[in-house]
mmCIF file of C-alpha atoms in Angstrom:
data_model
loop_
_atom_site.group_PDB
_atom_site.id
_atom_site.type_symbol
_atom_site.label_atom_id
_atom_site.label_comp_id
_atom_site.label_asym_id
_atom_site.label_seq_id
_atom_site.Cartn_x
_atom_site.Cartn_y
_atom_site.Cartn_z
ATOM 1 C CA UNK E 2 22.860 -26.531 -79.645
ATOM 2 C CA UNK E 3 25.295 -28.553 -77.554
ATOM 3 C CA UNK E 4 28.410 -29.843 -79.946
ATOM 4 C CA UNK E 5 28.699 -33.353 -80.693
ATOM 5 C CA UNK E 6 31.997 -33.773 -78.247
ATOM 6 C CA UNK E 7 30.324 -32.183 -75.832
ATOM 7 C CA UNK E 8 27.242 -34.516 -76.224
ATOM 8 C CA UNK E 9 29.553 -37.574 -76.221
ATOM 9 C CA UNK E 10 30.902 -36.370 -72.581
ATOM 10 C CA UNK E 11 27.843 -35.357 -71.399
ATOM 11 C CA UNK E 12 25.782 -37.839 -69.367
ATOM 12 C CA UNK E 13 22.519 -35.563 -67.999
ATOM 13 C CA UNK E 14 21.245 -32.418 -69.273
ATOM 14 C CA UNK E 15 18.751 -30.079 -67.482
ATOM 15 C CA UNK E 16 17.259 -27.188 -69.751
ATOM 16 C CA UNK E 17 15.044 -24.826 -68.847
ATOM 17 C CA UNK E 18 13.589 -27.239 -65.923
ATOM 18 C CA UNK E 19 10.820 -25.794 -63.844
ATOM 19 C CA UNK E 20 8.725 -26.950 -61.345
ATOM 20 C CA UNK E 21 5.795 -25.215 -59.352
ATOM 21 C CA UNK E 22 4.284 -26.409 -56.008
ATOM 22 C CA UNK E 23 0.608 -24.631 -55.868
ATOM 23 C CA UNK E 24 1.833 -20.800 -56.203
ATOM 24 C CA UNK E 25 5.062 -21.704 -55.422
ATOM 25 C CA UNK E 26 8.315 -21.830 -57.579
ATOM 26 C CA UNK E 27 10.753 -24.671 -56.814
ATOM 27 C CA UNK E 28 12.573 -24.703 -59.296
ATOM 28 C CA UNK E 29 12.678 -21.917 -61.761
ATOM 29 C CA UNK E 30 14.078 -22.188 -65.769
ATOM 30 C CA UNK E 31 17.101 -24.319 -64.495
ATOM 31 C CA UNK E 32 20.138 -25.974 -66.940
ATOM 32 C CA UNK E 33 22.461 -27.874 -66.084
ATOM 33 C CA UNK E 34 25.200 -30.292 -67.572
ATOM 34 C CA UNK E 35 26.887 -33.081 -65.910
ATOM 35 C CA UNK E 36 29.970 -34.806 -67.596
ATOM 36 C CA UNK E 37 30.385 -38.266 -67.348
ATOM 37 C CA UNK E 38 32.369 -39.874 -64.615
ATOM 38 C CA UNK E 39 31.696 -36.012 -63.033
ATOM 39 C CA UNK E 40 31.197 -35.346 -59.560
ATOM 40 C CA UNK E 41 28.605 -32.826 -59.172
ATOM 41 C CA UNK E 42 26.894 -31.638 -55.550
ATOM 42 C CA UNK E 43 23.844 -28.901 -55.407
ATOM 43 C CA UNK E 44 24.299 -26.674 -53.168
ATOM 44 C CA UNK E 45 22.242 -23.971 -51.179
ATOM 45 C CA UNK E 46 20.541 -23.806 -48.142
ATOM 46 C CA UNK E 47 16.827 -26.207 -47.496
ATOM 47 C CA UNK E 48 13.976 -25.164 -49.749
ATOM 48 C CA UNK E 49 16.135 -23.938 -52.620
ATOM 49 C CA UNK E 50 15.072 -26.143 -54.783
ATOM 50 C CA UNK E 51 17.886 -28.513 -54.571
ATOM 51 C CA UNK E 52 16.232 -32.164 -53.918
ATOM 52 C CA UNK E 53 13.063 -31.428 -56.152
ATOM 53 C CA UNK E 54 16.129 -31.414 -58.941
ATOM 54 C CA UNK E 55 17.408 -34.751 -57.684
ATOM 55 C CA UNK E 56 13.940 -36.240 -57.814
ATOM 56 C CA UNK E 57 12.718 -34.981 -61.151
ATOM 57 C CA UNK E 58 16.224 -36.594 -63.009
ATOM 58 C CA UNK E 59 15.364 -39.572 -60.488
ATOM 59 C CA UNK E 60 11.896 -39.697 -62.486
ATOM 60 C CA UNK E 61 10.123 -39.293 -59.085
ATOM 61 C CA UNK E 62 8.807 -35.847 -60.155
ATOM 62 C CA UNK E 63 8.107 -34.415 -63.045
ATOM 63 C CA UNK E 64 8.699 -30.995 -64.623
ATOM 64 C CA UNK E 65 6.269 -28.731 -65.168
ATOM 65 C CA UNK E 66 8.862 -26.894 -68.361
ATOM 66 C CA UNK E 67 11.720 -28.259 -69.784
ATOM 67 C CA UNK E 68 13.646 -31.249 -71.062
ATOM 68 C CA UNK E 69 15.400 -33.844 -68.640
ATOM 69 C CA UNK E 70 18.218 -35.874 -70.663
ATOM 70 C CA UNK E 71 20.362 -39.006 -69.568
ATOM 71 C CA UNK E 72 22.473 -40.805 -72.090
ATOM 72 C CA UNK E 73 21.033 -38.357 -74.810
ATOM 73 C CA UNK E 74 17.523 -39.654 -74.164
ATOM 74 C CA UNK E 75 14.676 -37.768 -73.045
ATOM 75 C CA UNK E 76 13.648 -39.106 -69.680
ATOM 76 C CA UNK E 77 11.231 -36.995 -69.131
ATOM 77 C CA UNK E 78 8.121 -39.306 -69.686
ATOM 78 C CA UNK E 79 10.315 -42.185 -68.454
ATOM 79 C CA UNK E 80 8.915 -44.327 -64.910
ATOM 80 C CA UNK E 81 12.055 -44.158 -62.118
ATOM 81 C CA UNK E 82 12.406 -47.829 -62.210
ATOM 82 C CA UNK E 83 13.172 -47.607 -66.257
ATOM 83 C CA UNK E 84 15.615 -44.382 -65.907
ATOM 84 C CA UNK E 85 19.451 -45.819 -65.496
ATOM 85 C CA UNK E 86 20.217 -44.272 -62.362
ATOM 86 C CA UNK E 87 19.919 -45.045 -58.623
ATOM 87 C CA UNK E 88 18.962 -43.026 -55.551
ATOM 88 C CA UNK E 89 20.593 -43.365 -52.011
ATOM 89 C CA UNK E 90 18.640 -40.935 -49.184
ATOM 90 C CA UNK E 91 19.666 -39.855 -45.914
ATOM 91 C CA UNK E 92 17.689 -42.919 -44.221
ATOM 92 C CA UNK E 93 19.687 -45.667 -46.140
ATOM 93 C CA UNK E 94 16.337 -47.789 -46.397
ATOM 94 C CA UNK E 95 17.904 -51.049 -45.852
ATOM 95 C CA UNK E 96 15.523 -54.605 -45.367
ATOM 96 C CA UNK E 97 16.610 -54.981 -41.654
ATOM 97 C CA UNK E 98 15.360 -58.915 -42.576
ATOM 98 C CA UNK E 99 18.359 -59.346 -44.820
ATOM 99 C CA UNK E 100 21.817 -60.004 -44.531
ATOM 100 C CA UNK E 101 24.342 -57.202 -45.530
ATOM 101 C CA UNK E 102 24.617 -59.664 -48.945
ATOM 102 C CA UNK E 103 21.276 -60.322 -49.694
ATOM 103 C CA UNK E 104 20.425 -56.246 -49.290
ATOM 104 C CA UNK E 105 23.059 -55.199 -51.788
ATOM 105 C CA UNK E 106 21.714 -58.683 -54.370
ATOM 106 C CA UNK E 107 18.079 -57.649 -54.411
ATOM 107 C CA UNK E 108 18.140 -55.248 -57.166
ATOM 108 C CA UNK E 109 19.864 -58.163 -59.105
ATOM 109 C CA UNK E 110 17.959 -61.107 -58.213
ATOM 110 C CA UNK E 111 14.937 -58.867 -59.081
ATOM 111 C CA UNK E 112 16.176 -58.730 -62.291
ATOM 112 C CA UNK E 113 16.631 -62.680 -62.783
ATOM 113 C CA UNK E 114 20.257 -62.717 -63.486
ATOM 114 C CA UNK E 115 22.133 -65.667 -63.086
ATOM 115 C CA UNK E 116 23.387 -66.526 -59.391
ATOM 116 C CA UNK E 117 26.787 -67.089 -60.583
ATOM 117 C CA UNK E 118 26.855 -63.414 -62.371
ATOM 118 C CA UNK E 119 24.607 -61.823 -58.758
ATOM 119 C CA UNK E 120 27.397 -63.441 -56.344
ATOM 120 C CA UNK E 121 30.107 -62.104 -58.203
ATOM 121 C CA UNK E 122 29.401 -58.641 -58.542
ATOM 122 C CA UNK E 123 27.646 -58.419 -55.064
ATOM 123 C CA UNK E 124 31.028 -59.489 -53.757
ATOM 124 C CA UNK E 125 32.860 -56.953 -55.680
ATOM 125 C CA UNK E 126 30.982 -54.421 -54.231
ATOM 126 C CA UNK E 127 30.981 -55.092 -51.131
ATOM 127 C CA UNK E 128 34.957 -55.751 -51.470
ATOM 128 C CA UNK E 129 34.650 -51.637 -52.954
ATOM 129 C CA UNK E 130 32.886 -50.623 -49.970
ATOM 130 C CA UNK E 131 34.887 -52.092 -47.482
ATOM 131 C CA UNK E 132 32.182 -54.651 -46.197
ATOM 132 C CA UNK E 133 33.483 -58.554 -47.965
ATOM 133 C CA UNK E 134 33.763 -59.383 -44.433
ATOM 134 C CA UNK E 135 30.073 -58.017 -43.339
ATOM 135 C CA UNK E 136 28.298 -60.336 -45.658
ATOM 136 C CA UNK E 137 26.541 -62.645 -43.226
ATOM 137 C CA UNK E 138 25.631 -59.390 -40.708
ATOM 138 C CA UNK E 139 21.934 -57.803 -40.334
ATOM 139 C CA UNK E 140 21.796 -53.785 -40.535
ATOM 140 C CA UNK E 141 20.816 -53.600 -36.991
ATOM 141 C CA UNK E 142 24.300 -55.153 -36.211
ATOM 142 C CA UNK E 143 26.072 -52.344 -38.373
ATOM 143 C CA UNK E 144 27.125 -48.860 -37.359
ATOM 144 C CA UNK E 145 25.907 -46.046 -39.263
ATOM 145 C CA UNK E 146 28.814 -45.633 -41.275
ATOM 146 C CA UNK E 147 28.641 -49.004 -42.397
ATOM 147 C CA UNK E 148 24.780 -49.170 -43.294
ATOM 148 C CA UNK E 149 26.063 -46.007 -45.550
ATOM 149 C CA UNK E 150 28.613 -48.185 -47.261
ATOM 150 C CA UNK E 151 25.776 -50.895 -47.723
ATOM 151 C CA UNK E 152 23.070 -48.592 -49.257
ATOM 152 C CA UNK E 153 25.693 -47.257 -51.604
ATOM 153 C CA UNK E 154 27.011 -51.260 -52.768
ATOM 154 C CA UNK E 155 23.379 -52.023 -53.207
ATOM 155 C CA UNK E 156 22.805 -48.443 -55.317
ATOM 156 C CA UNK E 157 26.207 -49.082 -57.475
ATOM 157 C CA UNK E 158 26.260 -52.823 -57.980
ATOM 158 C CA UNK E 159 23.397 -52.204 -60.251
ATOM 159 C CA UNK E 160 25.698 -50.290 -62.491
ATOM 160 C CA UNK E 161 23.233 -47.148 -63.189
ATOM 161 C CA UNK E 162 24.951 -44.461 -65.690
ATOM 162 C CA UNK E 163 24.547 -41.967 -62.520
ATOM 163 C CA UNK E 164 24.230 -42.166 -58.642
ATOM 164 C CA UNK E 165 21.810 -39.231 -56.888
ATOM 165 C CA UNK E 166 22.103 -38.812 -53.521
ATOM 166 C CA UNK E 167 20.555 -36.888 -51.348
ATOM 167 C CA UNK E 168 22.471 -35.562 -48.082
ATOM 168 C CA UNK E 169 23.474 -39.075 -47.834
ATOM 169 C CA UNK E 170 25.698 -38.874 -44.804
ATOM 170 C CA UNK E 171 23.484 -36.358 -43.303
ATOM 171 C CA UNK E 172 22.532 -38.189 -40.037
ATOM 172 C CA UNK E 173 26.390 -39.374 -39.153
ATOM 173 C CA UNK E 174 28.267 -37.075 -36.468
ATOM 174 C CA UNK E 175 30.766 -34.674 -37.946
ATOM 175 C CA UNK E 176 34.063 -37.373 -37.392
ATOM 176 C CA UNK E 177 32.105 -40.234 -39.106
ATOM 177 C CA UNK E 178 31.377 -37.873 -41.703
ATOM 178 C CA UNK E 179 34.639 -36.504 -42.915
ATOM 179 C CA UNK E 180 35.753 -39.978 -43.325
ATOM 180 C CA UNK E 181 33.021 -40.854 -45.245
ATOM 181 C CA UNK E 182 33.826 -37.860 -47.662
ATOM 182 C CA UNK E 183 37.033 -39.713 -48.162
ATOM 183 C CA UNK E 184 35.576 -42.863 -48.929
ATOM 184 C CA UNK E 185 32.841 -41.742 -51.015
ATOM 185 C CA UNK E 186 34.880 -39.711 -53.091
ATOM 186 C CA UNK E 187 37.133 -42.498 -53.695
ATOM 187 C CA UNK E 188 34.569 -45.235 -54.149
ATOM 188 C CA UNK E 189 33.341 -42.936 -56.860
ATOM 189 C CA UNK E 190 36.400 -42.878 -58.317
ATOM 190 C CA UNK E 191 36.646 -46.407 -58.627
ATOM 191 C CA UNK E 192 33.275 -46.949 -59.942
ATOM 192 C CA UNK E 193 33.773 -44.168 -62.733
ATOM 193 C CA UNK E 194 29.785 -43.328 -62.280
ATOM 194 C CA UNK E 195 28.398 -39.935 -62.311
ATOM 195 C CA UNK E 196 27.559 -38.742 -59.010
ATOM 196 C CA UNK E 197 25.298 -35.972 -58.386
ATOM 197 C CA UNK E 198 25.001 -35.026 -54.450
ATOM 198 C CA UNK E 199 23.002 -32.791 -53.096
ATOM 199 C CA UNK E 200 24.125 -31.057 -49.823
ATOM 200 C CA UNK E 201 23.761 -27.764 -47.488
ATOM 201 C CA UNK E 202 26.967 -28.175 -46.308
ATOM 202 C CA UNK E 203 29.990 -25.867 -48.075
ATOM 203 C CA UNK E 204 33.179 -27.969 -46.786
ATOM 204 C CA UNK E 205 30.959 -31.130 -48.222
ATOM 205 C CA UNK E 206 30.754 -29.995 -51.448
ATOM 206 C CA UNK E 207 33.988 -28.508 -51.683
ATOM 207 C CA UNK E 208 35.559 -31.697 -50.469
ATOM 208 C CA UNK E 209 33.896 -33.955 -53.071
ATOM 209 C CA UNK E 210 32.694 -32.020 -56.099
ATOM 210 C CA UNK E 211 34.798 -31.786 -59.111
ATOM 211 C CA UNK E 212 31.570 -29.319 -59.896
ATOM 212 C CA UNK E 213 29.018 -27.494 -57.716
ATOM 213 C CA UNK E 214 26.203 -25.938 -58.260
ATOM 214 C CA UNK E 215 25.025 -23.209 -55.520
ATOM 215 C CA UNK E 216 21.273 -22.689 -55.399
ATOM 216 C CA UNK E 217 19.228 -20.432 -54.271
ATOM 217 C CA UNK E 218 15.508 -19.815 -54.244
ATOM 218 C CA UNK E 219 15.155 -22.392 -57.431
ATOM 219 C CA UNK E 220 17.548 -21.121 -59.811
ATOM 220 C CA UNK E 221 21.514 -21.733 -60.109
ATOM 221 C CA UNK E 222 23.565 -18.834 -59.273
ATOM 222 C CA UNK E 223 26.876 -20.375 -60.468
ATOM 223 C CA UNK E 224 27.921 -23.431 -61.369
ATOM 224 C CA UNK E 225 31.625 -24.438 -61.707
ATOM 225 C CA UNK E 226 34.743 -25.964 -60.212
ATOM 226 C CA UNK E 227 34.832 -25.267 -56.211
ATOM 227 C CA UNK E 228 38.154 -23.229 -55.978
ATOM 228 C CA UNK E 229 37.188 -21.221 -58.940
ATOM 229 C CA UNK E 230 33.567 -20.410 -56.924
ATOM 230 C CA UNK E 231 35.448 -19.855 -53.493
ATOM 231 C CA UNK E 232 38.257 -17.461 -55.545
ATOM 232 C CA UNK E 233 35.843 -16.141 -57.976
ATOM 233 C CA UNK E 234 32.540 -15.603 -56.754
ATOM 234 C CA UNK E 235 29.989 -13.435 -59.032
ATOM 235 C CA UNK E 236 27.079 -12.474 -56.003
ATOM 236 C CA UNK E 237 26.910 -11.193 -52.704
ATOM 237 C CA UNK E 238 24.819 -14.926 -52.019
ATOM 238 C CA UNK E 239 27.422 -16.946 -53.373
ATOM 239 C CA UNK E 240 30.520 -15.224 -51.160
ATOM 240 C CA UNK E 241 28.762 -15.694 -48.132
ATOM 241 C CA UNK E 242 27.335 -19.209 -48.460
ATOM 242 C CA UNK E 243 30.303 -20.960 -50.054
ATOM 243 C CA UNK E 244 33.105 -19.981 -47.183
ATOM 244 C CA UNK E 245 32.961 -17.082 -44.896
ATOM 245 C CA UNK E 246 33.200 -13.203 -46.998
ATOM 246 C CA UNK E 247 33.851 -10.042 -46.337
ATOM 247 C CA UNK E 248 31.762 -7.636 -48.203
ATOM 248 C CA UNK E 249 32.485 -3.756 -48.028
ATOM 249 C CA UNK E 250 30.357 -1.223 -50.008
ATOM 250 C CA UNK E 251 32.186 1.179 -52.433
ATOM 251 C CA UNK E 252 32.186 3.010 -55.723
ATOM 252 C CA UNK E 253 33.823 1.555 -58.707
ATOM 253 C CA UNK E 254 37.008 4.436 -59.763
ATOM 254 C CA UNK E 255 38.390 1.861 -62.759
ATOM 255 C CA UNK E 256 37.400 -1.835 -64.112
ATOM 256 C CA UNK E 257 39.452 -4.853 -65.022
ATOM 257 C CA UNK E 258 41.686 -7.438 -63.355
ATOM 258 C CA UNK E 259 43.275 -4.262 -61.545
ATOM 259 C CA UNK E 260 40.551 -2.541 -61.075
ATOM 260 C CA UNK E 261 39.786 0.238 -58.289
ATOM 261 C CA UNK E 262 37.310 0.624 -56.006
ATOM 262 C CA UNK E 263 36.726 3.594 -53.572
ATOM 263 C CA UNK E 264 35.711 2.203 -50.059
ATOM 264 C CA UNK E 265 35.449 4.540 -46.980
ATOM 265 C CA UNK E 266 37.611 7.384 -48.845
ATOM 266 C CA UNK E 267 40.444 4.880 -49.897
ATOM 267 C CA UNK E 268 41.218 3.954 -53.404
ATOM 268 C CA UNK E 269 41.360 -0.119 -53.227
ATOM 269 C CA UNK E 270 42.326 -2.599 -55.176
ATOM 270 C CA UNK E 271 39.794 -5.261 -56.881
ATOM 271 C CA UNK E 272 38.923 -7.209 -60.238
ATOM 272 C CA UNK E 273 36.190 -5.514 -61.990
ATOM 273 C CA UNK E 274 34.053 -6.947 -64.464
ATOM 274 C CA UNK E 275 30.313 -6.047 -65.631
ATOM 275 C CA UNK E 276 30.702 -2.724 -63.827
ATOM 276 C CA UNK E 277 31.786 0.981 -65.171
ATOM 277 C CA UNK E 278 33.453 4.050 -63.267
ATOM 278 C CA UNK E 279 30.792 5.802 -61.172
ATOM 279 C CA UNK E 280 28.567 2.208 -60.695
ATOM 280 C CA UNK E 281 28.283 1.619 -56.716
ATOM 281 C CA UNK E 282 29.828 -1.967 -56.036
ATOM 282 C CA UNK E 283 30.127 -4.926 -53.420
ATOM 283 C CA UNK E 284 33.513 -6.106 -52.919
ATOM 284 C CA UNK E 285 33.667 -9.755 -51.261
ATOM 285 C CA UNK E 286 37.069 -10.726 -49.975
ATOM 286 C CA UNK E 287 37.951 -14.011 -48.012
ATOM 287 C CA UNK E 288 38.792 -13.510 -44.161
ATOM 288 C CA UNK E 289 42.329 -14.741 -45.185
ATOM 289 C CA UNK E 290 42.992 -12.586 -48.090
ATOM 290 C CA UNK E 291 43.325 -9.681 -46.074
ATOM 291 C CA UNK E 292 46.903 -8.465 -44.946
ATOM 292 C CA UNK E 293 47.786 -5.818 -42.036
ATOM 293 C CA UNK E 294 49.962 -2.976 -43.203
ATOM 294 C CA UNK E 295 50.731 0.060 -41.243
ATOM 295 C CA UNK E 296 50.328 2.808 -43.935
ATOM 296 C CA UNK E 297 49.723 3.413 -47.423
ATOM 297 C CA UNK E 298 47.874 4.684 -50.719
ATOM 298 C CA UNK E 299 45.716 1.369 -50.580
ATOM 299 C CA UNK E 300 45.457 0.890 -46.664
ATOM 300 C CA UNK E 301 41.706 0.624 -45.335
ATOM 301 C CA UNK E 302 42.027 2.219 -41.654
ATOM 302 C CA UNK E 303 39.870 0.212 -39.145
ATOM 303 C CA UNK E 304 39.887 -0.536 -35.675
ATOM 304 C CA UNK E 305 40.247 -3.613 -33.611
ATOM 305 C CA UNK E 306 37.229 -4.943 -32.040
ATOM 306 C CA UNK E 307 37.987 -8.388 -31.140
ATOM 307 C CA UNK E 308 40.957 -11.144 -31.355
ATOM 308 C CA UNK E 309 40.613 -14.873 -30.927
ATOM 309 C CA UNK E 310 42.295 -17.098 -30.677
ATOM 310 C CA UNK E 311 41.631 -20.970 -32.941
ATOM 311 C CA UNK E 312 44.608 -23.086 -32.316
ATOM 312 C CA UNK E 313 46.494 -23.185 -35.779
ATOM 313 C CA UNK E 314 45.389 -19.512 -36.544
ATOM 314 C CA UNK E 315 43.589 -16.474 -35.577
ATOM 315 C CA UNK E 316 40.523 -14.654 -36.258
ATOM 316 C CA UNK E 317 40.343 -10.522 -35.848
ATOM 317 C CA UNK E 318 37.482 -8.804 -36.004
ATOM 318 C CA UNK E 319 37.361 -5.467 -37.590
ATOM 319 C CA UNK E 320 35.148 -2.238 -38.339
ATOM 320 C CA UNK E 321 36.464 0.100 -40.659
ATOM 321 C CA UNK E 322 35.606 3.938 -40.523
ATOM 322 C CA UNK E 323 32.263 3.990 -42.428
ATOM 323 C CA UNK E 324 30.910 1.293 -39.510
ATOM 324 C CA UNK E 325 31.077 -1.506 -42.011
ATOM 325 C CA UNK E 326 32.494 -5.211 -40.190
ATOM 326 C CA UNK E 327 35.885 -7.018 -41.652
ATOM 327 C CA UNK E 328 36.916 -10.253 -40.349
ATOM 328 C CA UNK E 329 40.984 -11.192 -40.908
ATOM 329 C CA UNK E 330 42.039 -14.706 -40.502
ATOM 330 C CA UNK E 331 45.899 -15.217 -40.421
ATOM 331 C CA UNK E 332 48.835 -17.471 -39.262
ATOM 332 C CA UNK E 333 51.339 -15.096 -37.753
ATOM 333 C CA UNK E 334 50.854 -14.954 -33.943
ATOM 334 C CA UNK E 335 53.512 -12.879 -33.324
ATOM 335 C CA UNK E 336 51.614 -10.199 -35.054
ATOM 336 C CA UNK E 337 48.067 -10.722 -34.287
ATOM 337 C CA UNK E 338 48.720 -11.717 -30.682
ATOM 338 C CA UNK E 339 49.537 -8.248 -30.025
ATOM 339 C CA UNK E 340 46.720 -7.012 -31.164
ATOM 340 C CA UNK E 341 44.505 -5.285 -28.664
ATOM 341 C CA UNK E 342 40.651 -4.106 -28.355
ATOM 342 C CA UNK E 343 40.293 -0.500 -29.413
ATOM 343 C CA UNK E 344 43.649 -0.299 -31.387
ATOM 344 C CA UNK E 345 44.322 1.094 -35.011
ATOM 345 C CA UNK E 346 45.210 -1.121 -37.936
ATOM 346 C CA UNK E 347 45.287 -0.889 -41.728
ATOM 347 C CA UNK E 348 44.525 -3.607 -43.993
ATOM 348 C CA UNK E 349 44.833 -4.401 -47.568
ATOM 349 C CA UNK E 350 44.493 -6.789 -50.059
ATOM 350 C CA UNK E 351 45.724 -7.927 -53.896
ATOM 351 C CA UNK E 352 42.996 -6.978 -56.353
ATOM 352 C CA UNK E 353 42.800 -11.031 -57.699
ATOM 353 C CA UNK E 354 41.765 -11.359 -54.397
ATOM 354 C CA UNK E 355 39.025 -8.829 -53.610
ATOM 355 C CA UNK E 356 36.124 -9.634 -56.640
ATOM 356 C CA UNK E 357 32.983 -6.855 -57.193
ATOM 357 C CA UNK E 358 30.165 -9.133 -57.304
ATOM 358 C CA UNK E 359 26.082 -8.521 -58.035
ATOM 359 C CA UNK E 360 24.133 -7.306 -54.798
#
């Protein structure tokens, strides 16, 4: 049973959620907590289960198991349009027949509130979106970063307890986008609402999310703060969707924060938890945690098979001697630029930065 501080901080609660498409699991015995004033994105690749989550706290599907909670009220059997939140999609479904101020007023004319109270917080929304100029303008007259920033004013200015969106900036080009991030991540910061953003893209998430979730095939696989999911990562999925991984086979020789692990001969260093001595392991490391060193108890020999060059850094490909890939991203060109096709290199690595992680 959740404590009653964490109750008071918590805003929606997933447990045990389920939901089945014919024979087909979408979502399978998921929980989930979202804090209030929390940024939270889903993350995982398409058909993990990720939007049917959005829609089902969104009221616009329902759950075949489990309990759905906002505010500390059961939802579950609650219509969308009586649930205190507010969805924004990819296609930002505005009334091309209306200005910029009359789309962002429906939702409170609809609800009969007095024109003095609708003008004043349409303007201030607009004003936190950047558009108290745009007022009088018609979406087709907007560009598509703009007719974001409207969908959003006309999602927030009804004040819902949470925002779900769902790949929201998904059909802007990859500049527009970034500086959308920025905005949206400090619009919600203004606003103080709960968002909860689902997304396929890893630098997305990691930009925005104070949480994220990484999904895959309808269950969570971890859920926490970004850096501590990029640092820390406890599967082989989660390594290699969340950032690029390295991950070398090997045979677990001691466990703990300094753990050991026996790769290609070589006693290497790794943190080791849920595993014993003799247990075969995965070992993920992060391109840029690796180091080159000449020699050594705890050098992996490999071989150069590649070197290119990025701008601000390069990236060398590797194969050590049991056949097995490495990629090393570094900073130093005076070292890596030297590096040639065919030679022999050693790398290694500090054992808080190489984790054993489930296959």
């Amino acid at each position: 049973m959740p404590q009653r501080g964490e109750m008071s901080e918590t805003i929606v609660r997933l447990e045990g959620v389920s939901k089945r498409y014919g024979a087909a699991d979408a979502v399978r015995d998921v929980s989930l907590v979202v804090r209030r004033g929390e940024f939270v994105s889903l993350l995982g690749p398409s058909g993990c289960g990720k939007s049917t989550i959005l829609r089902m706290i969104g009221g616009f599907e329902q759950p075949d198991a489990g309990a759905i909670e906002i505010d500390g009220a059961d939802v579950v059997d609650v219509p969308p349009n009586r649930r205190p939140v507010n969805l924004v999609f990819q296609s930002y479904a505005l009334f091309p027949h209306l200005s910029v101020f009359d789309n962002v007023a429906f939702g409170l004319r609809r609800k009969r509130l007095p024109r003095s109270e609708v003008g004043e917080r349409t303007r201030r929304f607009l004003a936190l979106a950047g558009l108290e100029s745009f007022g009088d303008r018609y979406p087709a007259q907007l560009s598509g970063g703009q007719q974001q920033r409207v969908a959003l004013a006309r999602a927030l200015v009804n004040q819902p307890k949470v925002l779900l969106l769902d790949e929201p900036l998904g059909a802007l080009d990859l500049k527009l986008r970034k500086r959308m991030q920025v905005e949206l991540k400090q619009l919600q910061r203004e606003v103080g609402i709960s968002f909860i953003y689902v997304t396929h893209d890893q630098d997305e998430a990691l930009a925005l999310s104070d949480r994220i979730a990484v999904m895959n095939q309808g269950t969570i696989l971890q859920y926490d703060a970004g850096r501590e999911i990029y640092d820390r990562p406890r599967t082989e999925f989660v390594a290699n969707f969340l950032g690029e991984a390295n991950v070398l086979r090997g045979r677990v020789l001691a466990t703990g924060p300094a753990g050991i692990v026996e790769i290609a001969g070589k006693s290497m260093p790794a943190t080791v938890d849920g595993a014993r001595p003799g247990d075969a392991a995965s070992v993920a490391i992060r391109p840029e945690s690796l180091e080159l060193r000449a020699e050594g108890a705890d050098v992996l020999p490999c071989v150069v098979e590649d070197r290119v060059f990025l701008g601000s850094s390069f990236v060398v490909y590797l194969r050590t001697a049991a056949g097995e890939p490495l990629m090393l991203r570094g900073f130093d060109r005076r070292q890596l630029d030297g590096l040639r096709t065919g030679e022999a290199v050693g790398v290694t690595w500090r054992a808080d930065l190489a984790h054993v992680v489930a296959p």
